[in-house]
Amino acid sequence: MMSSFIGFGRADGSVGIRNHVLIMAVDECCDGIARAIADSIDNGIVVTNYNTCMYGGNEEMINTMVHTGNNPNVAGVLVLAMGCGSIDPEIVAAPIRVSGRPAFSLVCMKQQGTRATITQGKALAQELQQVAQAAPRIETPISKLVIGVKCGGSDTSSGIASNPSVGRAVDKLVDLGATAIAGELIELVGCETILRQRAVSPEVADKLERLIHEEEARWHVDGAEVETMSIGNSVGGLTTLEEKSFGALSKTGTRPIQDVLQINHLVHEKPKAAGFYLSEATHLCGSAGMHFASLGAHLILWTTGGAGFNNPIVPVIRISGNQYLLNEDIDIDASGIMRAEEGVESVAERIVAKVGTVAQGGQTNIEEIGYSYCSLYQKDQRLETLLRFKPGC
Amino acid sequence: MKKAIQLDPVDNVATLLVDAVKGDEIEIISTNNQVIDVVTCLQGITFGNKVALTDIADQQLITKAGYPVGVAIMAIPRGELAHVQNVRSQRLDIPDNIIEEIIKQMRIEQA
């Protein structure tokens, strides 16, 4: 594979593989305004907070917006608010400016309404686009990449073909010096003993076990039972929850776990050094895309039967081992493993090569057309309090 | 020949890559496509399900991809389907009525 890529240099020293301008609406009332502004530039992407325009209890979502604004693939940000809600857009814009990125904010009511805000917003978006175009092109080693690892739309082929292939690719990328981050702690129930052995320290092992336990408790509260195994899973060949979890685990490779990155209203942890990490990135696909963006990921490796999840900020490389569900959305065909025609090692090499191509600017199969909504996930603070979790410790 | 994949050398089960019927001889391959064994299916086993590679004793762990994925609740002879009718979770069991439904839907021939 290629050992370096020409990326877009940012003031904070990071290098992006894409050059996006984010238009962020801190309340849903500004979504239409944000879209009108984003449509006026080539590389505009909308992120809207649909949770609530109230501030109290939504700090986790604000954190995710701020850290997404600081993603290396982002050149600059415009933050919008209607003006009647509680969230001052500067709460998002000011911390982004600390990274050296331009971040403007507009309040619709102060701008004398929607049309005036769109006019002013378009002018600011143009300015941000010029900043993006002026970003210095920097030759960057592949080892500087941060890669999210995720599965979705899984089927019986995932545990045999796509997940082990991604796991092997993750090992290769980590060995090259890159950083890989997996999330979906709910999918790792039953794997705690194995994961503890991979943790770099007893502290990380304890943190890992605690956060998996919390995620299990969060999704299994009385009155809201969650199916961990469907009849379809079992008919497809999965016998136990452990088997399902270990299938998901195989996409994380085998390298030491440096830390488990917490995402909550007090902290938003990011990798401090290269290596493999777990994180609280959710198992819900759309929201996971934003979580990985906020953790600083450049791209995502995503295993599936045949679905086509996408994220407009962080390119998604899709890998499937199911020959019956393969379609043009899938970037890496791992079905040769299921037909006993290709090995895991060989598919892993193709995945690593694809990472190099996408880092260099090569588009994923549906990057331009597969727009998917930028979901902002946050834990319900009332539930967290009832479960007596202690965030940030 | 029909194939099943053993994901780790320590595994006592392999996953069928096609549907097999009783009496089929199945080539067991490694993740690098090396044929390492040939097993005769003692019953019909569908795509994605697991065949026992050794005689597995009652209470012995079922190991797949190098990990313990459950425990045998009866002896499972080499060549039999290892699934909900003879394996249980050590963590969180599927309810009995759901197991019955799975056995019915899959038409598993019980030993």
Short mmCIF file of C-alpha atoms in Angstrom, two decimals:
data_model
loop_
_atom_site.label_atom_id
_atom_site.label_comp_id
_atom_site.label_asym_id
_atom_site.label_seq_id
_atom_site.Cartn_x
_atom_site.Cartn_y
_atom_site.Cartn_z
CA MET A 1 0.00 0.00 0.00
CA MET A 2 1.02 3.64 -0.27
CA SER A 3 2.90 4.83 2.79
CA SER A 4 1.77 8.45 2.75
CA PHE A 5 -1.00 10.72 1.52
CA ILE A 6 -1.30 14.39 0.63
CA GLY A 7 -3.72 15.76 3.22
CA PHE A 8 -5.14 19.12 4.25
CA GLY A 9 -3.10 20.78 6.99
CA ARG A 10 -4.93 22.35 9.95
CA ALA A 11 -3.74 24.99 12.40
CA ASP A 12 -3.81 22.49 15.29
CA GLY A 13 -1.28 20.28 13.51
CA SER A 14 -3.77 17.66 12.37
CA VAL A 15 -4.10 16.67 8.72
CA GLY A 16 -7.45 15.85 7.11
CA ILE A 17 -8.20 13.51 4.22
CA ARG A 18 -11.26 15.59 3.32
CA ASN A 19 -11.80 19.36 3.34
CA HIS A 20 -15.33 19.96 4.61
CA VAL A 21 -17.14 23.08 5.84
CA LEU A 22 -19.66 22.29 8.59
CA ILE A 23 -22.85 24.26 9.02
CA MET A 24 -24.11 23.38 12.49
CA ALA A 25 -27.56 24.22 13.86
CA VAL A 26 -27.69 24.08 17.65
CA ASP A 27 -31.49 23.89 17.50
CA GLU A 28 -33.75 22.15 15.01
CA CYS A 29 -35.52 25.39 14.07
CA CYS A 30 -32.38 26.39 12.14
CA ASP A 31 -32.09 23.18 10.12
CA GLY A 32 -33.69 24.69 7.02
CA ILE A 33 -31.49 27.77 7.25
CA ALA A 34 -28.41 25.56 7.66
CA ARG A 35 -29.36 23.51 4.57
CA ALA A 36 -29.96 26.61 2.46
CA ILE A 37 -26.52 27.91 3.43
CA ALA A 38 -24.77 24.54 2.94
CA ASP A 39 -26.27 24.18 -0.54
CA SER A 40 -24.51 27.39 -1.59
CA ILE A 41 -21.03 25.86 -1.30
CA ASP A 42 -19.43 22.73 -2.77
CA ASN A 43 -18.31 21.02 0.40
CA GLY A 44 -20.96 22.08 2.91
CA ILE A 45 -22.30 19.57 5.42
CA VAL A 46 -25.18 20.12 7.85
CA VAL A 47 -25.13 18.94 11.46
CA THR A 48 -28.34 19.69 13.38
CA ASN A 49 -29.13 19.15 17.04
CA TYR A 50 -32.60 17.63 17.06
CA ASN A 51 -32.52 16.70 20.75
CA THR A 52 -33.78 19.93 22.29
CA CYS A 53 -32.87 23.60 22.23
CA MET A 54 -32.49 23.53 26.01
CA TYR A 55 -28.96 23.51 27.35
CA GLY A 56 -29.25 21.80 30.73
CA GLY A 57 -28.64 18.06 30.38
CA ASN A 58 -27.46 18.32 26.78
CA GLU A 59 -23.81 19.03 27.42
CA GLU A 60 -22.82 15.63 25.99
CA MET A 61 -24.37 16.52 22.63
CA ILE A 62 -22.72 19.97 22.70
CA ASN A 63 -19.37 18.23 23.35
CA THR A 64 -19.94 15.96 20.37
CA MET A 65 -20.68 19.00 18.16
CA VAL A 66 -17.55 20.84 19.36
CA HIS A 67 -15.26 17.84 18.85
CA THR A 68 -16.83 17.08 15.47
CA GLY A 69 -15.99 20.67 14.49
CA ASN A 70 -12.40 19.89 15.43
CA ASN A 71 -12.24 16.73 13.27
CA PRO A 72 -9.19 16.86 10.93
CA ASN A 73 -11.51 16.55 7.89
CA VAL A 74 -13.14 19.86 8.82
CA ALA A 75 -11.72 23.18 7.57
CA GLY A 76 -14.15 25.53 9.29
CA VAL A 77 -17.53 25.80 10.96
CA LEU A 78 -20.56 28.08 10.97
CA VAL A 79 -22.86 27.63 13.98
CA LEU A 80 -26.49 28.76 13.84
CA ALA A 81 -29.19 29.32 16.46
CA MET A 82 -32.71 30.71 16.25
CA GLY A 83 -32.21 32.89 19.33
CA CYS A 84 -35.14 31.81 21.47
CA GLY A 85 -33.56 28.62 22.82
CA SER A 86 -31.03 28.20 25.61
CA ILE A 87 -28.01 27.21 23.56
CA ASP A 88 -25.81 30.16 22.61
CA PRO A 89 -24.08 29.13 19.34
CA GLU A 90 -20.84 30.52 20.75
CA ILE A 91 -20.85 27.58 23.22
CA VAL A 92 -20.02 25.48 20.17
CA ALA A 93 -18.08 27.98 18.06
CA ALA A 94 -15.69 29.38 20.70
CA PRO A 95 -14.00 26.04 21.66
CA ILE A 96 -13.63 25.19 17.95
CA ARG A 97 -11.78 28.49 17.41
CA VAL A 98 -9.31 27.44 20.12
CA SER A 99 -8.12 24.74 17.68
CA GLY A 100 -7.21 27.49 15.22
CA ARG A 101 -10.10 26.66 12.84
CA PRO A 102 -12.33 29.53 11.78
CA ALA A 103 -15.71 29.18 13.51
CA PHE A 104 -18.45 31.78 13.04
CA SER A 105 -21.83 31.97 14.71
CA LEU A 106 -25.11 33.58 13.71
CA VAL A 107 -28.34 34.09 15.64
CA CYS A 108 -31.36 34.28 13.34
CA MET A 109 -33.38 36.67 15.53
CA LYS A 110 -30.45 39.11 15.72
CA GLN A 111 -29.99 38.90 11.93
CA GLN A 112 -33.57 40.11 11.36
CA GLY A 113 -34.95 36.78 10.18
CA THR A 114 -34.48 33.75 7.99
CA ARG A 115 -33.73 35.40 4.63
CA ALA A 116 -31.18 37.80 6.16
CA THR A 117 -29.53 34.96 8.10
CA ILE A 118 -29.24 32.85 4.94
CA THR A 119 -27.71 35.80 3.05
CA GLN A 120 -25.22 36.50 5.83
CA GLY A 121 -24.60 32.76 6.36
CA LYS A 122 -23.82 32.24 2.66
CA ALA A 123 -21.21 35.03 2.83
CA LEU A 124 -19.58 33.41 5.88
CA ALA A 125 -19.74 29.96 4.25
CA GLN A 126 -17.95 31.40 1.20
CA GLU A 127 -15.26 32.72 3.50
CA LEU A 128 -14.93 29.26 5.12
CA GLN A 129 -14.74 27.63 1.71
CA GLN A 130 -11.87 29.97 0.81
CA VAL A 131 -10.09 28.98 4.04
CA ALA A 132 -10.60 25.32 3.04
CA GLN A 133 -9.22 25.96 -0.44
CA ALA A 134 -6.18 27.66 1.07
CA ALA A 135 -5.41 24.74 3.42
CA PRO A 136 -1.78 23.71 2.87
CA ARG A 137 -1.31 20.29 1.21
CA ILE A 138 0.89 18.27 3.50
CA GLU A 139 2.49 14.91 2.81
CA THR A 140 1.51 12.78 5.77
CA PRO A 141 2.47 9.21 6.67
CA ILE A 142 -0.39 6.67 6.76
CA SER A 143 0.59 6.11 10.39
CA LYS A 144 -1.10 9.43 11.28
CA LEU A 145 -4.53 8.10 10.34
CA VAL A 146 -7.25 7.56 12.91
CA ILE A 147 -9.68 4.83 11.86
CA GLY A 148 -13.11 4.03 13.32
CA VAL A 149 -14.21 0.37 13.33
CA LYS A 150 -17.92 -0.49 13.24
CA CYS A 151 -20.37 -3.17 12.14
CA GLY A 152 -24.03 -2.98 11.18
CA GLY A 153 -26.58 -5.02 9.30
CA SER A 154 -24.55 -8.04 10.42
CA ASP A 155 -25.33 -11.57 9.34
CA THR A 156 -23.74 -14.99 9.47
CA SER A 157 -21.01 -13.94 7.04
CA SER A 158 -19.87 -11.09 9.32
CA GLY A 159 -18.24 -13.26 12.00
CA ILE A 160 -16.55 -15.48 9.42
CA ALA A 161 -15.51 -13.14 6.62
CA SER A 162 -15.78 -9.37 7.04
CA ASN A 163 -15.14 -8.99 10.80
CA PRO A 164 -11.99 -11.20 10.93
CA SER A 165 -10.69 -9.48 7.77
CA VAL A 166 -11.20 -6.03 9.29
CA GLY A 167 -9.62 -7.28 12.54
CA ARG A 168 -6.54 -8.39 10.63
CA ALA A 169 -6.48 -5.08 8.72
CA VAL A 170 -6.74 -3.18 12.03
CA ASP A 171 -3.73 -5.11 13.35
CA LYS A 172 -1.75 -4.26 10.22
CA LEU A 173 -2.70 -0.56 10.43
CA VAL A 174 -1.86 -0.38 14.16
CA ASP A 175 1.48 -2.08 13.42
CA LEU A 176 2.11 0.68 10.84
CA GLY A 177 1.63 3.20 13.65
CA ALA A 178 -1.99 4.18 12.98
CA THR A 179 -4.76 4.57 15.54
CA ALA A 180 -7.91 2.46 15.42
CA ILE A 181 -11.00 3.00 17.58
CA ALA A 182 -13.88 0.54 18.02
CA GLY A 183 -17.05 1.30 19.98
CA GLU A 184 -20.30 -0.61 20.51
CA LEU A 185 -19.64 -1.70 24.10
CA ILE A 186 -23.09 -3.37 24.17
CA GLU A 187 -21.79 -5.77 21.51
CA LEU A 188 -18.88 -6.80 23.73
CA VAL A 189 -20.97 -8.26 26.57
CA GLY A 190 -19.43 -11.66 27.31
CA CYS A 191 -15.98 -10.70 26.01
CA GLU A 192 -14.78 -8.99 29.19
CA THR A 193 -12.25 -11.68 30.21
CA ILE A 194 -10.56 -11.66 26.80
CA LEU A 195 -10.63 -7.85 26.62
CA ARG A 196 -9.11 -7.49 30.10
CA GLN A 197 -6.13 -9.50 28.89
CA ARG A 198 -5.65 -7.06 26.01
CA ALA A 199 -5.78 -3.94 28.24
CA VAL A 200 -2.43 -2.19 28.71
CA SER A 201 -2.98 -1.84 32.47
CA PRO A 202 -5.26 -3.07 35.27
CA GLU A 203 -6.77 0.44 35.35
CA VAL A 204 -7.76 0.25 31.70
CA ALA A 205 -9.08 -3.31 32.27
CA ASP A 206 -11.27 -2.12 35.15
CA LYS A 207 -12.50 0.91 33.19
CA LEU A 208 -13.37 -1.33 30.26
CA GLU A 209 -15.35 -3.75 32.39
CA ARG A 210 -17.17 -0.92 34.17
CA LEU A 211 -18.16 0.85 30.96
CA ILE A 212 -19.40 -2.39 29.32
CA HIS A 213 -21.43 -3.10 32.47
CA GLU A 214 -22.90 0.43 32.40
CA GLU A 215 -23.86 0.10 28.73
CA GLU A 216 -25.51 -3.26 29.44
CA ALA A 217 -27.44 -1.73 32.37
CA ARG A 218 -28.43 1.28 30.27
CA TRP A 219 -30.02 -0.92 27.60
CA HIS A 220 -31.55 -3.51 29.92
CA VAL A 221 -33.52 -1.44 32.39
CA ASP A 222 -36.81 -2.92 33.62
CA GLY A 223 -39.66 -2.23 31.26
CA ALA A 224 -37.38 -1.73 28.28
CA GLU A 225 -35.96 -5.17 27.54
CA VAL A 226 -33.67 -5.22 24.56
CA GLU A 227 -33.32 -8.27 22.31
CA THR A 228 -29.74 -9.43 22.42
CA MET A 229 -30.35 -12.48 20.24
CA SER A 230 -33.10 -12.72 17.65
CA ILE A 231 -34.55 -15.95 16.29
CA GLY A 232 -33.14 -14.82 12.94
CA ASN A 233 -29.66 -14.63 14.49
CA SER A 234 -30.04 -18.21 15.73
CA VAL A 235 -31.47 -19.65 12.53
CA GLY A 236 -28.52 -17.95 10.80
CA GLY A 237 -26.14 -19.95 12.96
CA LEU A 238 -25.54 -17.98 16.17
CA THR A 239 -26.10 -20.21 19.21
CA THR A 240 -25.27 -17.94 22.16
CA LEU A 241 -24.80 -14.27 23.04
CA GLU A 242 -21.09 -14.97 23.54
CA GLU A 243 -20.83 -16.27 19.99
CA LYS A 244 -22.48 -13.10 18.66
CA SER A 245 -20.21 -10.91 20.80
CA PHE A 246 -17.03 -12.76 19.82
CA GLY A 247 -18.00 -12.42 16.15
CA ALA A 248 -18.26 -8.67 16.67
CA LEU A 249 -15.04 -8.66 18.71
CA SER A 250 -13.05 -10.17 15.85
CA LYS A 251 -13.21 -6.89 13.94
CA THR A 252 -11.15 -5.26 16.71
CA GLY A 253 -8.05 -7.31 15.92
CA THR A 254 -5.63 -8.44 18.60
CA ARG A 255 -3.45 -5.48 19.55
CA PRO A 256 -3.27 -4.07 23.11
CA ILE A 257 -6.14 -1.83 24.22
CA GLN A 258 -4.62 1.54 25.14
CA ASP A 259 -7.75 2.99 26.75
CA VAL A 260 -11.55 3.11 26.63
CA LEU A 261 -12.52 6.60 25.52
CA GLN A 262 -15.48 8.01 27.42
CA ILE A 263 -18.07 10.25 25.79
CA ASN A 264 -20.33 12.03 28.25
CA HIS A 265 -21.32 15.50 29.44
CA LEU A 266 -18.13 15.95 31.49
CA VAL A 267 -15.43 14.40 29.34
CA HIS A 268 -14.85 13.61 25.71
CA GLU A 269 -11.70 11.54 25.68
CA LYS A 270 -9.55 11.23 22.57
CA PRO A 271 -6.55 9.01 21.79
CA LYS A 272 -3.40 10.43 23.39
CA ALA A 273 -1.03 8.27 21.36
CA ALA A 274 -1.23 5.85 18.44
CA GLY A 275 -2.58 2.34 18.97
CA PHE A 276 -5.84 0.48 19.38
CA TYR A 277 -8.67 1.92 21.52
CA LEU A 278 -12.16 1.02 22.58
CA SER A 279 -14.66 3.85 23.04
CA GLU A 280 -18.22 4.66 24.03
CA ALA A 281 -19.12 5.27 20.37
CA THR A 282 -22.67 3.94 20.15
CA HIS A 283 -23.79 0.83 18.27
CA LEU A 284 -26.47 2.95 16.52
CA CYS A 285 -25.00 3.46 13.05
CA GLY A 286 -25.82 7.07 12.19
CA SER A 287 -24.88 8.35 15.64
CA ALA A 288 -21.75 6.21 15.67
CA GLY A 289 -20.60 8.08 12.56
CA MET A 290 -20.74 11.35 14.52
CA HIS A 291 -19.10 9.77 17.57
CA PHE A 292 -16.18 8.61 15.43
CA ALA A 293 -16.01 12.06 13.81
CA SER A 294 -15.88 13.64 17.28
CA LEU A 295 -13.11 11.23 18.36
CA GLY A 296 -11.00 12.55 15.48
CA ALA A 297 -11.41 9.62 13.05
CA HIS A 298 -10.49 10.25 9.41
CA LEU A 299 -12.47 7.30 8.07
CA ILE A 300 -14.52 4.31 9.20
CA LEU A 301 -14.21 0.61 8.37
CA TRP A 302 -17.74 -0.77 8.44
CA THR A 303 -18.65 -4.45 8.12
CA THR A 304 -22.10 -5.52 6.99
CA GLY A 305 -24.21 -8.06 5.19
CA GLY A 306 -25.20 -5.66 2.46
CA ALA A 307 -26.37 -2.34 3.92
CA GLY A 308 -24.82 0.99 3.00
CA PHE A 309 -24.38 3.27 6.00
CA ASN A 310 -22.55 6.48 5.16
CA ASN A 311 -21.26 9.57 6.94
CA PRO A 312 -20.59 12.79 5.06
CA ILE A 313 -17.73 13.94 7.35
CA VAL A 314 -15.86 10.67 7.79
CA PRO A 315 -15.68 8.44 4.65
CA VAL A 316 -17.04 4.93 5.26
CA ILE A 317 -15.37 1.90 3.65
CA ARG A 318 -17.97 -0.89 3.50
CA ILE A 319 -16.94 -4.53 3.70
CA SER A 320 -19.32 -7.46 3.11
CA GLY A 321 -18.86 -11.22 2.95
CA ASN A 322 -22.39 -12.02 1.79
CA GLN A 323 -22.39 -12.70 -1.96
CA TYR A 324 -26.19 -12.68 -2.04
CA LEU A 325 -26.44 -9.13 -0.63
CA LEU A 326 -23.43 -7.55 -2.34
CA ASN A 327 -24.25 -4.44 -4.36
CA GLU A 328 -22.47 -1.37 -5.66
CA ASP A 329 -22.41 0.17 -2.17
CA ILE A 330 -19.86 -2.37 -0.96
CA ASP A 331 -16.23 -1.24 -1.32
CA ILE A 332 -14.58 -4.51 -0.31
CA ASP A 333 -15.98 -7.90 -1.34
CA ALA A 334 -15.00 -10.46 1.32
CA SER A 335 -17.36 -13.15 -0.01
CA GLY A 336 -14.42 -15.17 -1.38
CA ILE A 337 -13.82 -16.29 2.22
CA MET A 338 -17.36 -17.74 2.36
CA ARG A 339 -16.73 -19.63 -0.89
CA ALA A 340 -13.32 -20.81 0.37
CA GLU A 341 -11.66 -19.02 -2.53
CA GLU A 342 -9.81 -16.29 -0.59
CA GLY A 343 -8.23 -16.06 2.86
CA VAL A 344 -8.63 -13.49 5.65
CA GLU A 345 -5.04 -12.31 5.15
CA SER A 346 -5.61 -11.51 1.49
CA VAL A 347 -8.87 -9.59 2.15
CA ALA A 348 -7.12 -7.70 4.98
CA GLU A 349 -4.43 -6.60 2.54
CA ARG A 350 -7.11 -5.28 0.16
CA ILE A 351 -8.73 -3.38 3.04
CA VAL A 352 -5.44 -1.76 4.05
CA ALA A 353 -4.81 -0.81 0.40
CA LYS A 354 -8.28 0.73 0.21
CA VAL A 355 -7.58 2.77 3.37
CA GLY A 356 -4.52 4.16 1.58
CA THR A 357 -6.55 5.03 -1.53
CA VAL A 358 -9.36 6.71 0.42
CA ALA A 359 -6.83 8.65 2.52
CA GLN A 360 -5.29 9.90 -0.72
CA GLY A 361 -8.67 11.30 -1.83
CA GLY A 362 -10.13 8.28 -3.62
CA GLN A 363 -13.90 8.22 -3.11
CA THR A 364 -15.74 5.37 -1.46
CA ASN A 365 -18.47 3.83 -3.66
CA ILE A 366 -21.32 6.02 -2.40
CA GLU A 367 -19.39 8.85 -0.77
CA GLU A 368 -20.94 11.56 -2.94
CA ILE A 369 -24.52 10.29 -3.12
CA GLY A 370 -25.03 8.19 -0.03
CA TYR A 371 -25.72 11.13 2.24
CA SER A 372 -26.79 10.04 5.67
CA TYR A 373 -28.19 12.18 8.45
CA CYS A 374 -25.64 13.36 11.04
CA SER A 375 -27.33 11.98 14.18
CA LEU A 376 -26.18 13.41 17.48
CA TYR A 377 -26.49 10.76 20.19
CA GLN A 378 -26.57 11.50 23.89
CA LYS A 379 -27.25 9.45 26.96
CA ASP A 380 -30.39 10.37 28.89
CA GLN A 381 -29.09 12.18 31.97
CA ARG A 382 -32.18 11.25 33.99
CA LEU A 383 -31.52 7.55 33.37
CA GLU A 384 -27.81 8.00 34.15
CA THR A 385 -28.77 9.55 37.49
CA LEU A 386 -31.30 6.82 38.28
CA LEU A 387 -28.69 4.16 37.53
CA ARG A 388 -26.26 6.08 39.77
CA PHE A 389 -23.46 6.10 37.20
CA LYS A 390 -20.55 8.37 37.98
CA PRO A 391 -19.39 9.91 34.71
CA GLY A 392 -15.88 11.10 34.17
CA CYS A 393 -14.20 8.92 36.75
CA MET B 1 -16.79 -30.97 -2.01
CA LYS B 2 -18.86 -29.07 0.56
CA LYS B 3 -16.83 -27.00 2.99
CA ALA B 4 -16.86 -25.77 6.59
CA ILE B 5 -14.38 -23.29 8.09
CA GLN B 6 -12.50 -23.73 11.38
CA LEU B 7 -11.74 -20.16 12.46
CA ASP B 8 -9.01 -21.07 14.98
CA PRO B 9 -6.90 -24.25 15.34
CA VAL B 10 -8.17 -24.78 18.91
CA ASP B 11 -11.86 -24.78 17.84
CA ASN B 12 -13.95 -27.93 18.33
CA VAL B 13 -16.57 -26.70 15.84
CA ALA B 14 -16.46 -25.49 12.23
CA THR B 15 -19.02 -23.30 10.42
CA LEU B 16 -20.75 -24.71 7.31
CA LEU B 17 -20.26 -22.57 4.19
CA VAL B 18 -23.16 -24.32 2.38
CA ASP B 19 -26.19 -26.40 3.36
CA ALA B 20 -25.33 -30.04 4.12
CA VAL B 21 -27.57 -33.09 4.46
CA LYS B 22 -27.10 -36.21 6.57
CA GLY B 23 -24.21 -38.34 5.29
CA ASP B 24 -22.46 -35.49 3.43
CA GLU B 25 -18.67 -35.52 3.70
CA ILE B 26 -17.50 -32.00 4.54
CA GLU B 27 -14.00 -30.64 3.96
CA ILE B 28 -12.87 -28.64 7.00
CA ILE B 29 -10.71 -25.71 5.94
CA SER B 30 -8.57 -23.20 7.85
CA THR B 31 -8.92 -19.44 7.41
CA ASN B 32 -6.22 -19.71 4.77
CA ASN B 33 -8.17 -22.32 2.80
CA GLN B 34 -6.00 -25.30 3.79
CA VAL B 35 -8.02 -28.52 3.99
CA ILE B 36 -7.31 -29.88 7.46
CA ASP B 37 -9.94 -32.56 7.97
CA VAL B 38 -12.96 -34.30 6.46
CA VAL B 39 -16.04 -34.81 8.64
CA THR B 40 -19.20 -36.80 7.86
CA CYS B 41 -22.41 -34.94 8.85
CA LEU B 42 -24.56 -37.05 11.16
CA GLN B 43 -27.58 -34.84 10.42
CA GLY B 44 -28.64 -32.00 8.14
CA ILE B 45 -26.75 -28.76 8.96
CA THR B 46 -27.59 -25.49 7.21
CA PHE B 47 -25.27 -22.70 5.97
CA GLY B 48 -23.77 -20.68 8.82
CA ASN B 49 -24.30 -23.35 11.46
CA LYS B 50 -21.67 -25.35 13.32
CA VAL B 51 -20.57 -28.99 13.02
CA ALA B 52 -18.69 -30.71 15.88
CA LEU B 53 -15.13 -31.55 14.85
CA THR B 54 -14.44 -33.84 17.81
CA ASP B 55 -16.54 -35.90 20.21
CA ILE B 56 -17.53 -33.17 22.71
CA ALA B 57 -18.39 -34.31 26.24
CA ASP B 58 -21.35 -33.10 28.32
CA GLN B 59 -20.35 -29.82 30.09
CA GLN B 60 -17.34 -29.29 27.78
CA LEU B 61 -16.84 -25.78 26.36
CA ILE B 62 -17.65 -25.08 22.72
CA THR B 63 -14.79 -23.10 21.22
CA LYS B 64 -15.16 -20.97 18.08
CA ALA B 65 -12.63 -18.48 16.70
CA GLY B 66 -10.48 -19.35 19.72
CA TYR B 67 -13.12 -18.30 22.27
CA PRO B 68 -15.51 -20.23 24.50
CA VAL B 69 -18.94 -19.45 23.04
CA GLY B 70 -21.02 -21.83 25.19
CA VAL B 71 -21.11 -25.14 27.02
CA ALA B 72 -22.40 -28.54 25.84
CA ILE B 73 -25.44 -29.75 27.80
CA MET B 74 -25.09 -33.29 26.45
CA ALA B 75 -22.48 -35.30 24.59
CA ILE B 76 -22.10 -34.02 21.00
CA PRO B 77 -20.51 -36.60 18.67
CA ARG B 78 -18.17 -35.51 15.85
CA GLY B 79 -20.34 -34.66 12.84
CA GLU B 80 -23.38 -33.43 14.78
CA LEU B 81 -24.87 -29.94 14.71
CA ALA B 82 -23.70 -27.88 17.73
CA HIS B 83 -26.54 -25.43 18.36
CA VAL B 84 -29.34 -24.41 20.72
CA GLN B 85 -30.54 -28.02 21.22
CA ASN B 86 -27.23 -29.13 22.79
CA VAL B 87 -25.35 -25.92 23.73
CA ARG B 88 -26.13 -23.21 26.31
CA SER B 89 -24.76 -19.72 26.95
CA GLN B 90 -22.62 -19.18 30.04
CA ARG B 91 -23.77 -15.57 30.16
CA LEU B 92 -27.39 -15.00 29.20
CA ASP B 93 -29.56 -17.87 28.00
CA ILE B 94 -32.16 -17.77 25.28
CA PRO B 95 -35.57 -18.53 26.90
CA ASP B 96 -36.76 -22.17 26.56
CA ASN B 97 -39.81 -21.27 24.47
CA ILE B 98 -37.60 -19.39 22.01
CA ILE B 99 -35.23 -22.38 21.82
CA GLU B 100 -38.21 -24.60 20.99
CA GLU B 101 -39.24 -22.16 18.26
CA ILE B 102 -35.71 -22.12 16.79
CA ILE B 103 -35.58 -25.94 16.78
CA LYS B 104 -38.99 -26.02 15.07
CA GLN B 105 -38.12 -23.37 12.47
CA MET B 106 -34.79 -25.04 11.67
CA ARG B 107 -36.34 -28.54 11.71
CA ILE B 108 -33.41 -29.76 13.79
CA GLU B 109 -33.40 -33.55 14.05
CA GLN B 110 -32.95 -34.19 17.78
CA ALA B 111 -30.61 -36.97 18.81
#
